[in-house]
Amino acid sequence: MGVAFKVEDLRFRYPSSKEDTIKGITFDVLEGEVFGLLGPSGAGKSTTQKILIKLLDDYTGSIEYFGKNLKSLDNSFYEEIGVGFEVPVHFSKLTALENMKFFSGFYRQTVDIQGLMERVGLWEYRDVKVGEYSKGMKVRLNFVRALLNKPRVLFLDEVTNGVDPKNARIIKDMIAEFRAKGGTVFLTTHLMNDVEELCDRIAFCVNSRLVEISTPRDLKLQYGKREVKVEYRKNGAIASAVFPLDGIGFNDAFQRLLQTEEIETIHTGESSMEEIFILVTGVEVK
Amino acid sequence: MSSQARLVAGELKRLAKYNILPVSLATAIIWVVLFLFLSEQEAREITPLLIFVDVAAMSILLLGASHHLEKQEGTIKTMMVMPVSTGQILAAKTVASMVLAVESAVPHLLPCFSFMGLLSTMLCFCCLLP
Ligand SMILES: Nc1ncnc2c1ncn2[C@@H]1O[C@H](COP(=O)(O)OP(=O)(O)OP(=O)(O)O)[C@@H](O)[C@H]1O
Ligand SMILES: [Mg+2]
């Protein structure tokens, strides 16, 4: 498997800011994987994506796209990538279909627009002006736009933000299918469900640096706590106790509790991705 | 269709959809109607000014408005991640602004015919085209 992006010691500063927005980050995005970039608000996720898609070129460090220097690539680079921006962008006075036809017209390879729009439930609203779309509809259209050119690498910035669970499900399925066909995905998000479900590897971005690159599974093993939490009723109030999961069968205190108290719930604790996010970044998930 | 032609077509379509073409046509017509209330002498004096104000200033203003709308919508960003160059996008905007200028110049031709005759009208019109 090839390396889609090889990023080394990337640094970037917006002309208007005093401090570096990206302070030297190094990571690879492998071909065919879903790579998730996570981090608290303002960490520099969207900025990193903008650098990778050549919207910001005033960076230092090196970025290779399939072995070629990103800076040396011409516009044909855009034939190969699909971009879903954080905030959906369309011409609001044109209909959804007019928008999609306009954008797809510039590519050599294009997809079946009707098929995609049907899939996300927008085909019946194709003749409605995008300005009259709801937020969730715009987000879905934004996703369709990113797929218009059959991209090799897909960039998605918080792609399920503001979409209802049913449509989020559809979008996540489509991302998984895209990956199954060999596509590479660079995903930025702070929705932990998406990460756990979709990402092969994730990187945590905190204070403009990467602090951890791993797979969701390894993170869970590393940060996960194997324990049992018992809630029971004592003198009318709920009390709780926590025991290590290992050797629980021989744990006298645990056994005694089960025999003597009125048990309300028993749960095995496995840290959720959400807890890991807080542990790694020190920031609560929104 | 080439990318360049597509960009120009898109630009013009948007000028029409965002009501920029119709607005500029309407202002041109208002000027022309005002014209009808002037004497021939007054009309002769005011014509150069009128043509400058309406055709040049209005098209710049309206083009500015269309650019502002696009910036607000963030659509420039989308254009930048397509396989077209910034130069091509700018070229398309320039062509669109020329069409806008010609469009608001056309209504002026009618009264000009009656006052100044064909030759001067043609001269005047040619000067407008950058
Ligand atoms: N155009 C800009 N000019 C100057 N500073 C900017 C610009 N865009 C973003 N920044 C700053 O850069 C930092 C990183 O922003 P960025 O949008 O990359 O964060 P993010 O990780 O995507 O956050 P979020 O999760 O809220 O989307 C922020 O401090 C932000 O204020
Ligand atoms: Mg962001």
Coordinates of N, CA and C and ligand atoms in Angstrom, one line a residue, chain A residues 45-47 86 157-158 188, ligand 2:
Chain A
K45 N -7.1 21.8 13.0 CA -7.5 20.7 12.1 C -7.9 21.2 10.7
S46 N -8.8 22.2 10.7 CA -9.2 22.7 9.4 C -8.1 23.4 8.7
T47 N -7.2 24.0 9.4 CA -6.0 24.6 8.8 C -5.1 23.5 8.2
E86 N -15.8 22.6 5.9 CA -16.4 22.6 7.2 C -17.8 23.3 7.1
D157 N -14.3 17.6 6.3 CA -14.2 18.4 7.5 C -15.5 18.4 8.2
E158 N -15.6 17.7 9.3 CA -16.8 17.6 10.1 C -18.1 17.3 9.2
T188 N -11.6 15.2 9.5 CA -11.4 15.9 10.7 C -12.8 16.0 11.4
Ligands
MG2 MG -12.4 23.1 11.9

